[in-house]
Amino acid sequence: MINNRVMLWATALACALELSAKVTLPQLFQNGMVVQRGKAIPVWGQATAGQQVTVTLNKQQASATTDAEGRWRADLPAMKAGGPYTLEVRANGSGDDTVTIGDVMVGDVWLLSGQSNIDVTVERVYPWYTTDIDSYENPQIRLFRVQNETDTHSPRTDIRPTGINWKPVNKQNAWLFSAVGYFLGRRMYEKSGVAQGVIVNSWGGTPIEAWVAADSMRQDFPQLLDKLYLYQNDDYVRAQQQANNLVSQQWSQLLDKKDPGKQQDFTAPEYDDSHWAEVNQYQNDWAKAGGRDIIGSIWLRQHVTIDKAHAGKPARLLLGTLFDADYTYVNGHEVGRTYYQYPPRRYDLPAGLLREGDNVITVRFVNKYGTAHFINEKPYFIAFGDDRQSLNPLPKDIIPLSQTWLHHAGAQMPSCPSGDVSLQNQPTTLYNAVVHPLAPYALAGVVWYQGESNTGSPQPYERLLTKLITGWRQLWQQPELPFVVVQLANYMEPSEQPQNTGWSQVREAQRRVAQRLPHVELATAIDLGETVDIHPLRKREVADRIGLCMDRLAYHNNKVKMMPRVASSNFGGQTVTLTFDQPLRQQETLYEWEVAGADGKFYNATAHTQGNSVVITSPVANPCRVRHAWKNNPLRLNTYAASGLPVGPFELELLPMR
């Protein structure tokens, strides 16, 4: 009898616990969160099926009943900016089933997505803005970084656990956060005076199709979904990833075993390198053997004389940017290593490492592909003093490095086998894992900065970007959700002659989408790039231009001057006149203008400004088309609005004068 009573009591307790299963919220809902002002505030999550869930914020309430799978959503009414408040979520009114989130602000929330130019961190751009970043903190601006994740199968309901997030802005919290996101949050706070929430979900090197829903691509891009199908076998993906890791380890072990620099310790300051050959860092013969790229390792050494005044002091070694991986030593001590080409090599030298007299810098290049090389136009020096981390302006106390190095061969290796299972580059995988789970979190606007990875095949980009914007708006159920598209920056070796590359075509696709879709603006970065770096550092200026677009889209300030647009175009004989929608900066000679005749071949053209117009003198009779800044790197671009914004890249069909 007693046993039966115990069993009945245990069963009843289990049922009670099941009925009052703990309510859960998505990862976005954490202490310090910012929710969107002026719009209904969706709150959602999981609980036991059939439970009533009540949500309370700032004395406002909303309720919902969970469905058969335990899902629920309650929309709080729109609120004015303010806080901090407490968000309380209660299931069935039981105190045991209450989730409380504190320090909640009502303000503006921005979502930034794309590839590596959104990824570029505050740490990376810090030398350009040292004093500004050092001195700034603001608890009204909160930062949330979505953790990278992929899903080849279907859209997820939540993102990866993030740990502590919604961090208030200060140097430490922002250090590894998106620089564009950081500066945008600051700029929009200064404009609005209300709390700012910046959510970043970006992944370097990813193509646009990874961010688009499968349903959006099914009709027009079935071949992309066929490609995705190949990666939906989880056993294959795990096996291939494991195989790649194993072969990479084997490759590295063999390299170290064969490398004479590891056996003889080429890093030692006392090593006798008098028999090493002298090479110039910008002449890449030292990175080739028999006319072919050296796959494996290469060693370079440079002797630097340090005087008594600098000996023993902390310093910073700048080695520009190197291709591909490097292991760098000073006087036999490893001071830094970087595993791929893009990050700048900025290695701190602790006090006591540099000595009076001769000092040795040793660089071990490791390349699994391509030609080892130094990137030109980057800084190469040792910096001293309190300003040694600055690049704008340069430090006052520097010792330049020589372009001449001592060279010794390392180990030549076979190519490292690899089977590409970079799931983040496959169609729809990022939409599933890091976009879909964020909806319907209310937003003020979205920033999209991506396109570099699609320049090799630019033709579908306009359609894919259209699908991305319309698809995300449908997901958020916000048909007028503001979007700012950042047009690709100038990059690569300038050309004096007309070009027609994938970079220009992607930029044109971005412009056309922004022109065609409502509530979309284009922020150009065509004059903010760097010839030798796909990740230019001037991210505050990019954020300022995004902010101008959001002033109009999200804050409805129609007085804001946007990037100049052509209002009308005419030609007669060999004169082309383009009239813009605002005054232009007056210039007697304009560059980066081209025209084409009926044969479609483009030629450089001379041009000047006249009020709101650009007047072009065509080298061909009866020109049919005009292009501006239609190059990888239109470095001489000098057509600007009087407001200071550049006239961005575009191509235009001409209409005859009437």
XYZ file of C-alpha atoms in Angstrom:
658
model
C 0.000 0.000 0.000
C 2.780 2.397 0.973
C 4.691 1.535 -2.190
C 1.612 2.277 -4.294
C 1.158 5.632 -2.574
C 4.804 6.475 -3.180
C 4.469 5.522 -6.836
C 1.295 7.605 -7.209
C 2.985 10.574 -5.491
C 6.086 10.269 -7.718
C 3.928 10.053 -10.825
C 1.933 13.107 -9.814
C 5.120 15.034 -9.063
C 6.593 14.118 -12.450
C 3.419 15.255 -14.186
C 3.419 18.512 -12.233
C 7.030 19.171 -13.162
C 6.264 18.425 -16.799
C 3.274 20.775 -16.774
C 5.395 23.563 -15.295
C 8.418 23.019 -17.514
C 10.736 25.984 -17.325
C 10.056 28.725 -19.841
C 13.014 29.480 -22.122
C 13.935 32.423 -24.331
C 16.227 32.706 -27.360
C 19.856 33.713 -26.936
C 19.100 37.298 -27.974
C 17.205 37.813 -24.725
C 19.878 38.552 -22.133
C 20.648 41.110 -19.480
C 21.569 44.421 -21.045
C 19.542 43.854 -24.208
C 18.177 46.690 -26.335
C 14.700 46.397 -27.846
C 13.370 48.537 -30.673
C 11.415 51.697 -29.892
C 8.347 52.724 -31.845
C 7.448 49.197 -32.981
C 5.703 46.224 -31.436
C 8.249 44.239 -29.410
C 8.056 40.490 -30.128
C 9.086 38.174 -27.297
C 9.082 34.433 -27.947
C 10.397 31.113 -26.721
C 9.516 27.634 -25.488
C 7.447 26.216 -22.630
C 5.127 23.274 -22.062
C 2.372 22.859 -24.638
C -0.871 24.579 -23.631
C 0.673 26.924 -21.071
C -0.163 30.597 -20.886
C 2.878 32.873 -20.940
C 2.739 36.487 -19.774
C 5.382 39.048 -20.698
C 5.856 42.326 -18.795
C 8.109 45.275 -19.657
C 7.847 48.906 -18.537
C 4.386 48.280 -17.033
C 3.153 46.879 -20.367
C 1.911 43.298 -20.695
C 1.217 40.792 -23.428
C 0.157 37.132 -23.211
C 0.245 34.045 -25.397
C -0.582 30.352 -25.166
C 2.004 27.805 -26.262
C 1.208 25.632 -29.257
C 1.395 21.846 -29.458
C 5.197 22.005 -29.737
C 5.578 24.418 -26.829
C 6.282 27.499 -28.942
C 4.876 30.873 -27.988
C 5.133 34.512 -29.024
C 3.756 37.602 -27.325
C 4.028 41.086 -28.841
C 4.389 43.969 -26.408
C 3.029 47.328 -27.584
C 5.353 49.906 -29.124
C 7.191 52.027 -26.569
C 9.186 55.232 -26.450
C 12.930 55.134 -25.847
C 13.886 54.681 -22.215
C 15.089 52.344 -19.511
C 16.643 50.534 -17.874
C 13.678 48.237 -17.353
C 13.134 44.649 -16.267
C 11.639 42.115 -18.671
C 9.642 39.422 -16.864
C 8.336 36.291 -18.573
C 6.000 34.062 -16.518
C 4.468 30.729 -17.452
C 1.091 29.883 -15.809
C 1.746 32.522 -13.174
C 4.088 30.245 -11.217
C 7.083 31.950 -9.634
C 9.184 28.888 -10.417
C 8.548 29.467 -14.107
C 9.604 33.098 -14.272
C 12.503 34.398 -16.326
C 13.747 37.863 -15.402
C 16.050 39.921 -17.623
C 17.464 43.146 -16.259
C 18.944 46.380 -17.582
C 16.731 46.360 -20.680
C 16.841 49.512 -22.798
C 14.322 50.669 -25.382
C 16.101 52.359 -28.284
C 17.256 51.496 -31.796
C 18.501 48.082 -32.922
C 20.682 47.569 -36.013
C 21.594 44.279 -37.683
C 24.882 44.190 -39.613
C 25.618 41.254 -41.889
C 28.027 40.336 -44.650
C 31.593 39.167 -44.979
C 34.993 40.247 -43.737
C 34.668 44.014 -44.019
C 31.918 43.801 -41.407
C 34.064 41.305 -39.483
C 37.077 43.671 -39.312
C 37.468 44.428 -35.628
C 38.121 47.550 -33.589
C 41.510 46.030 -32.754
C 42.389 45.950 -36.460
C 41.513 49.603 -37.102
C 42.671 50.881 -33.706
C 45.964 52.399 -34.992
C 43.879 54.694 -37.194
C 41.737 56.032 -34.317
C 43.802 55.412 -31.151
C 42.953 58.488 -29.072
C 39.289 58.394 -30.006
C 38.846 54.720 -29.093
C 40.904 55.046 -25.896
C 38.742 57.843 -24.561
C 35.263 56.584 -25.466
C 32.815 54.531 -23.442
C 29.040 54.619 -23.402
C 26.755 52.247 -21.450
C 23.849 53.333 -23.678
C 25.378 51.466 -26.651
C 25.214 47.663 -26.409
C 27.011 45.158 -28.664
C 25.850 41.625 -29.534
C 27.989 39.248 -31.630
C 26.240 36.226 -33.152
C 28.518 33.191 -33.008
C 29.418 31.639 -36.357
C 27.401 28.540 -37.200
C 26.057 26.730 -40.260
C 23.157 24.421 -41.015
C 22.896 22.536 -44.305
C 19.437 21.124 -43.602
C 16.821 23.623 -42.432
C 16.298 26.944 -40.649
C 17.040 26.881 -36.928
C 14.997 28.386 -34.131
C 17.941 29.772 -32.157
C 21.573 30.748 -32.539
C 24.526 29.168 -30.774
C 24.878 30.048 -27.084
C 26.855 33.251 -26.859
C 27.875 33.502 -23.216
C 27.672 37.026 -21.847
C 26.637 39.438 -24.571
C 24.905 42.781 -25.043
C 28.085 44.358 -23.763
C 28.195 48.124 -23.143
C 30.672 50.025 -25.270
C 34.144 50.586 -23.938
C 37.540 49.804 -25.389
C 37.761 46.333 -23.841
C 34.264 45.190 -24.832
C 34.575 46.598 -28.351
C 38.131 45.350 -29.012
C 37.130 42.241 -30.967
C 33.782 43.590 -32.190
C 32.982 44.819 -35.691
C 34.547 48.246 -36.245
C 31.726 49.302 -38.579
C 29.172 48.226 -35.976
C 31.019 50.013 -33.182
C 31.282 53.302 -35.057
C 27.708 53.053 -36.358
C 26.372 52.617 -32.816
C 28.333 55.646 -31.686
C 27.214 57.764 -34.607
C 23.521 56.887 -34.276
C 23.601 57.548 -30.526
C 25.084 60.985 -31.145
C 22.291 61.691 -33.643
C 19.379 60.308 -31.646
C 20.388 60.416 -27.993
C 18.686 57.051 -27.382
C 20.121 53.644 -26.531
C 21.632 51.723 -29.436
C 21.782 47.947 -29.885
C 24.167 46.637 -32.550
C 23.825 42.991 -33.606
C 26.525 41.605 -35.895
C 26.300 38.298 -37.743
C 28.999 38.191 -40.399
C 31.519 35.690 -41.718
C 34.617 36.494 -43.735
C 34.889 35.143 -47.260
C 31.264 34.081 -47.567
C 29.216 34.488 -50.796
C 25.778 36.058 -50.851
C 24.020 32.770 -51.606
C 24.958 31.463 -48.143
C 22.734 34.191 -46.662
C 19.636 33.606 -48.814
C 16.751 31.280 -47.922
C 16.422 28.059 -49.906
C 12.806 28.863 -50.812
C 13.955 32.120 -52.411
C 16.452 30.341 -54.633
C 14.498 27.226 -55.556
C 12.965 28.567 -58.768
C 15.772 30.731 -60.181
C 18.860 29.020 -58.758
C 18.133 25.277 -58.515
C 21.783 24.472 -59.278
C 22.815 26.187 -56.059
C 20.488 23.977 -54.043
C 21.832 20.940 -55.891
C 25.257 21.986 -54.635
C 23.914 22.239 -51.078
C 22.514 18.709 -51.304
C 26.043 17.323 -51.608
C 26.832 18.646 -48.120
C 23.710 17.348 -46.388
C 25.374 14.052 -45.548
C 26.652 14.786 -42.034
C 28.796 11.662 -41.940
C 30.615 12.759 -45.098
C 31.175 16.288 -43.757
C 32.563 15.025 -40.439
C 34.812 12.505 -42.177
C 36.116 15.075 -44.642
C 36.761 17.656 -41.932
C 38.607 15.064 -39.874
C 40.617 13.998 -42.909
C 41.529 17.621 -43.666
C 42.699 18.149 -40.094
C 44.762 14.978 -40.134
C 46.466 15.694 -43.451
C 47.188 19.271 -42.356
C 48.832 17.960 -39.200
C 50.845 15.457 -41.223
C 51.903 18.180 -43.656
C 53.073 20.444 -40.830
C 54.956 17.619 -39.099
C 56.765 16.716 -42.310
C 57.574 20.389 -42.940
C 59.146 20.766 -39.495
C 61.073 17.534 -39.927
C 62.535 18.613 -43.276
C 63.103 22.284 -42.470
C 66.809 23.078 -41.923
C 65.854 26.215 -40.012
C 64.181 24.100 -37.336
C 67.182 21.774 -37.078
C 69.851 24.492 -37.054
C 67.766 27.129 -35.237
C 67.850 29.968 -37.720
C 66.139 32.148 -35.079
C 69.118 32.219 -32.699
C 70.767 35.664 -32.542
C 74.223 34.044 -32.515
C 73.514 31.971 -35.641
C 76.080 32.764 -38.356
C 74.101 33.998 -41.384
C 77.082 35.530 -43.194
C 76.687 33.037 -46.051
C 73.007 33.871 -46.626
C 72.120 35.692 -49.854
C 70.777 39.244 -49.835
C 67.313 39.735 -51.338
C 64.879 42.611 -51.759
C 61.554 41.979 -50.064
C 59.577 43.260 -53.076
C 61.416 41.166 -55.678
C 59.968 37.723 -55.304
C 62.727 35.577 -56.824
C 63.496 34.449 -53.271
C 60.021 32.865 -53.114
C 60.474 30.730 -56.225
C 62.572 27.751 -57.271
C 62.951 26.800 -60.908
C 60.395 29.465 -61.781
C 57.726 27.900 -59.559
C 56.282 29.048 -56.263
C 57.931 27.488 -53.228
C 55.343 25.509 -51.299
C 56.729 24.958 -47.826
C 58.953 27.287 -45.800
C 61.343 30.182 -46.463
C 63.576 31.983 -43.949
C 64.515 35.662 -43.922
C 66.696 37.508 -41.408
C 67.456 41.184 -40.889
C 69.956 42.795 -38.514
C 68.890 46.037 -36.835
C 71.183 48.231 -34.764
C 69.599 49.614 -31.591
C 71.273 52.526 -29.832
C 71.603 52.967 -26.079
C 68.615 55.324 -25.902
C 66.237 52.659 -27.276
C 67.794 49.503 -25.846
C 65.593 47.664 -23.377
C 62.503 49.746 -24.084
C 59.158 48.244 -25.088
C 58.457 48.606 -28.770
C 56.163 47.460 -31.556
C 57.367 45.665 -34.690
C 55.310 46.354 -37.816
C 55.825 43.924 -40.683
C 53.107 45.250 -42.949
C 51.054 42.391 -44.323
C 52.603 39.110 -45.435
C 51.517 36.202 -47.604
C 50.678 33.710 -46.287
C 51.575 32.500 -42.773
C 54.490 33.810 -40.754
C 56.333 32.965 -37.554
C 58.345 35.989 -36.436
C 61.214 36.095 -33.941
C 63.337 38.854 -32.428
C 66.652 37.823 -30.903
C 65.488 34.212 -30.824
C 62.174 34.898 -29.060
C 58.927 34.362 -30.934
C 57.047 37.682 -30.888
C 54.093 36.723 -33.075
C 52.581 34.396 -35.603
C 49.740 34.849 -38.080
C 48.223 31.967 -40.007
C 46.854 33.722 -43.099
C 47.493 36.696 -45.309
C 45.060 39.432 -44.323
C 45.799 40.543 -40.739
C 48.458 43.241 -40.336
C 51.576 42.017 -38.568
C 51.808 44.163 -35.446
C 53.951 42.417 -32.881
C 54.649 43.901 -29.444
C 58.219 43.637 -28.174
C 58.404 43.521 -24.369
C 60.796 45.626 -22.352
C 64.260 44.090 -22.254
C 64.045 42.198 -25.539
C 65.861 44.758 -27.681
C 69.489 45.217 -26.693
C 72.092 47.812 -27.497
C 73.923 47.000 -30.702
C 72.987 44.170 -33.066
C 69.464 42.698 -32.998
C 68.063 40.067 -35.351
C 64.549 39.814 -36.799
C 63.800 36.376 -38.254
C 60.719 35.602 -40.313
C 59.728 32.070 -41.255
C 57.223 32.114 -44.127
C 54.990 29.052 -44.488
C 52.973 28.724 -47.696
C 50.602 25.956 -48.665
C 49.862 27.723 -51.948
C 50.834 30.850 -53.869
C 53.964 33.012 -53.742
C 55.336 34.158 -50.400
C 55.620 37.941 -50.428
C 55.539 41.241 -48.587
C 52.669 43.634 -49.326
C 53.836 46.990 -50.634
C 52.582 50.329 -49.275
C 52.341 48.907 -45.762
C 54.391 50.073 -42.744
C 57.640 48.229 -41.958
C 59.396 49.635 -38.888
C 60.034 49.348 -35.151
C 58.115 51.961 -33.167
C 58.911 53.286 -29.706
C 57.143 55.615 -27.305
C 53.626 56.026 -25.994
C 52.256 56.590 -29.513
C 53.778 53.404 -30.974
C 50.357 51.865 -31.663
C 49.191 54.780 -33.808
C 49.239 54.912 -37.592
C 47.293 58.155 -37.911
C 49.571 59.984 -37.363
C 52.601 57.718 -37.536
C 54.620 57.313 -34.326
C 57.217 59.999 -33.764
C 60.023 57.606 -32.807
C 60.576 54.834 -35.341
C 63.443 52.818 -36.783
C 62.598 51.893 -40.403
C 63.346 48.361 -41.544
C 65.443 47.791 -44.630
C 63.907 46.297 -47.762
C 66.997 44.076 -47.906
C 66.882 40.759 -46.057
C 69.158 37.755 -45.759
C 67.592 34.674 -47.332
C 67.889 30.933 -46.765
C 65.775 28.187 -48.281
C 63.587 26.179 -45.966
C 61.818 22.964 -46.936
C 59.991 22.444 -50.212
C 56.789 20.494 -49.820
C 54.085 18.935 -51.970
C 50.760 20.734 -51.989
C 48.652 19.982 -48.947
C 45.619 17.910 -50.030
C 42.256 19.373 -49.105
C 38.626 18.563 -49.693
C 36.598 21.760 -49.415
C 33.855 21.433 -46.806
C 33.657 25.117 -45.940
C 29.985 24.915 -45.099
C 29.756 28.677 -44.579
C 30.331 29.091 -48.311
C 27.488 26.790 -49.331
C 24.040 28.081 -50.301
C 21.574 28.980 -47.523
C 23.705 27.576 -44.668
C 24.100 30.939 -42.922
C 20.506 31.959 -43.495
C 19.486 28.770 -41.705
C 21.863 29.125 -38.757
C 22.381 32.829 -38.053
C 19.631 34.793 -39.842
C 16.388 32.852 -39.422
C 16.829 32.471 -35.633
C 17.071 36.251 -35.138
C 13.578 36.976 -36.457
C 11.221 38.453 -35.420
C 13.447 40.548 -33.093
C 12.367 44.102 -33.982
C 14.941 46.168 -35.878
C 15.461 49.778 -36.899
C 17.415 48.711 -39.978
C 19.827 46.296 -41.643
C 23.302 46.936 -43.039
C 24.573 44.605 -45.778
C 28.299 44.818 -46.594
C 29.280 41.918 -48.823
C 30.156 41.149 -52.414
C 33.896 40.589 -52.618
C 33.370 36.812 -52.711
C 30.971 37.100 -55.653
C 33.201 39.183 -57.928
C 34.402 36.034 -59.696
C 30.863 35.376 -60.952
C 28.970 38.669 -60.715
C 26.081 38.041 -63.109
C 23.586 36.601 -60.562
C 24.391 39.134 -57.852
C 21.579 41.578 -58.578
C 18.938 38.862 -58.427
C 20.451 37.293 -55.313
C 20.658 40.604 -53.470
C 17.041 41.298 -54.395
C 16.035 37.908 -53.014
C 18.034 38.486 -49.837
C 16.384 41.830 -49.085
C 12.844 40.765 -49.937
C 13.304 37.430 -48.154
C 14.592 38.991 -44.950
C 11.759 41.513 -44.975
C 9.255 38.676 -45.286
C 10.974 36.801 -42.462
C 10.753 39.822 -40.165
C 7.276 40.683 -41.445
C 8.536 44.230 -42.029
C 7.970 45.038 -45.741
C 9.556 48.478 -45.270
C 12.518 47.333 -43.174
C 15.325 49.799 -44.024
C 18.357 48.300 -45.776
C 21.672 50.021 -46.427
C 23.909 48.286 -48.962
C 27.588 49.211 -48.730
C 29.072 49.397 -52.213
C 32.450 47.699 -52.548
C 35.513 49.832 -51.845
C 38.281 50.535 -54.345
C 40.961 47.842 -54.340
C 43.865 46.399 -56.374
C 46.340 47.969 -58.778
C 44.963 51.101 -60.461
C 44.555 51.146 -64.224
C 44.704 54.154 -66.527
C 42.712 52.298 -69.168
C 39.048 51.219 -69.018
C 38.330 47.917 -67.280
C 35.260 45.728 -67.037
C 35.803 43.450 -64.062
C 33.682 41.554 -61.595
C 34.268 44.238 -58.983
C 32.628 46.903 -61.134
C 29.773 44.590 -62.054
C 28.995 43.750 -58.425
C 29.073 47.455 -57.551
C 26.617 48.135 -60.377
C 24.349 45.326 -59.169
C 24.384 46.866 -55.691
C 23.523 50.291 -57.130
C 20.700 48.958 -59.284
C 19.092 47.086 -56.395
C 19.277 50.166 -54.169
C 17.748 52.269 -56.944
C 14.963 49.803 -57.718
C 13.804 48.534 -54.315
C 11.988 50.882 -51.927
C 13.533 51.755 -48.568
C 17.031 50.761 -49.695
C 19.977 53.156 -49.831
C 23.510 52.764 -51.155
C 26.549 53.807 -49.094
C 29.562 53.894 -51.362
C 33.089 53.219 -50.144
C 34.682 53.761 -53.547
C 37.125 56.352 -52.166
C 37.737 54.717 -48.769
C 39.620 51.601 -49.921
C 43.288 50.671 -50.173
C 45.184 49.542 -53.225
C 46.920 46.675 -51.431
C 44.355 45.673 -48.811
C 40.923 44.166 -49.334
C 40.184 45.216 -45.733
C 40.681 48.997 -45.661
C 40.947 50.598 -42.224
C 38.734 53.686 -42.581
C 35.705 52.062 -40.995
C 34.477 55.131 -39.117
C 34.009 56.919 -42.435
C 32.084 53.908 -43.777
C 29.882 53.963 -40.667
C 29.264 57.687 -41.121
C 27.987 57.101 -44.656
C 25.780 54.232 -43.490
C 24.480 56.556 -40.795
C 23.526 59.205 -43.359
C 21.471 56.573 -45.178
C 19.778 55.505 -41.950
C 19.036 59.143 -41.094
C 16.791 59.151 -44.136
C 15.467 55.582 -44.021
C 14.978 55.003 -40.297
C 14.784 58.538 -38.916
C 12.847 59.933 -41.925
C 15.091 62.960 -42.332
C 14.537 63.832 -45.984
C 16.810 66.869 -45.773
C 19.887 64.636 -45.567
C 22.054 64.836 -48.673
C 22.685 61.373 -50.056
C 25.222 60.255 -52.647
C 24.639 62.238 -55.889
C 22.437 60.568 -58.479
C 21.947 61.365 -62.149
C 18.643 63.213 -62.606
C 18.866 63.514 -66.389
C 21.276 62.726 -69.209
C 21.576 64.082 -72.725
C 24.092 64.202 -75.529
C 24.553 65.907 -78.825
C 27.462 65.419 -81.169
C 30.415 64.625 -78.915
C 29.197 66.378 -75.770
C 27.498 64.472 -72.964
C 25.758 66.314 -70.135
C 24.765 64.542 -66.934
C 22.702 66.593 -64.515
C 22.725 65.466 -60.883
C 20.176 65.881 -58.130
C 22.369 68.259 -56.100
C 25.230 70.757 -56.466
C 28.656 69.338 -57.278
C 32.106 70.400 -56.164
C 33.465 72.453 -59.041
C 36.445 70.913 -60.864
C 38.035 71.945 -64.141
C 39.325 68.423 -64.794
C 37.503 65.263 -63.777
C 38.913 61.763 -63.964
C 37.563 58.203 -64.200
C 34.894 59.044 -66.831
C 34.471 56.825 -69.899
C 32.174 56.718 -72.922
C 31.360 54.097 -75.559
C 29.977 54.266 -79.061
C 27.678 51.818 -80.815
C 30.401 49.144 -80.829
C 30.358 49.050 -77.002
C 34.070 49.779 -76.623
C 34.831 52.249 -73.837
C 37.359 55.093 -73.993
C 38.639 57.568 -71.435
C 36.899 60.927 -71.715
C 37.659 64.431 -70.464
C 35.088 66.090 -68.223
C 34.427 69.062 -65.959
C 31.703 70.198 -63.594
C 29.250 72.981 -64.349
C 26.826 73.669 -61.495
C 24.858 70.475 -60.931
C 26.176 68.913 -64.127
C 29.146 66.965 -65.403
C 29.983 67.919 -68.981
C 31.888 65.205 -70.850
C 33.754 65.589 -74.121
C 33.585 62.262 -75.933
C 36.500 60.954 -78.005
C 33.980 59.035 -80.141
C 31.099 60.370 -82.184
C 27.543 59.688 -81.026
C 28.369 58.073 -77.680
C 25.753 55.632 -76.428
C 26.913 54.837 -72.908
C 28.846 56.496 -70.101
C 30.624 54.997 -67.119
C 32.075 56.521 -63.997
C 34.646 54.920 -61.673
C 34.150 51.618 -63.515
C 37.417 50.039 -62.395
C 38.732 47.850 -59.613
C 40.460 50.876 -58.144
C 39.444 54.231 -59.672
C 42.096 55.960 -57.619
C 41.888 59.330 -59.401
C 38.158 59.744 -58.769
C 37.495 63.422 -57.981
C 33.811 64.000 -58.769
C 32.149 64.951 -55.495
C 28.974 66.564 -54.302
C 29.304 69.947 -52.643
C 28.271 68.101 -49.456
C 31.451 65.987 -49.653
C 30.086 62.618 -50.795
C 31.594 61.105 -53.956
C 29.720 60.330 -57.122
C 29.862 56.558 -56.989
C 30.395 54.026 -59.790
C 27.642 53.600 -62.356
C 26.934 52.808 -66.008
C 24.277 54.710 -67.919
C 22.638 54.480 -71.334
C 22.495 57.905 -72.943
C 19.440 59.660 -74.326
C 19.830 62.177 -77.205
C 19.224 65.847 -76.546
C 15.806 67.133 -77.624
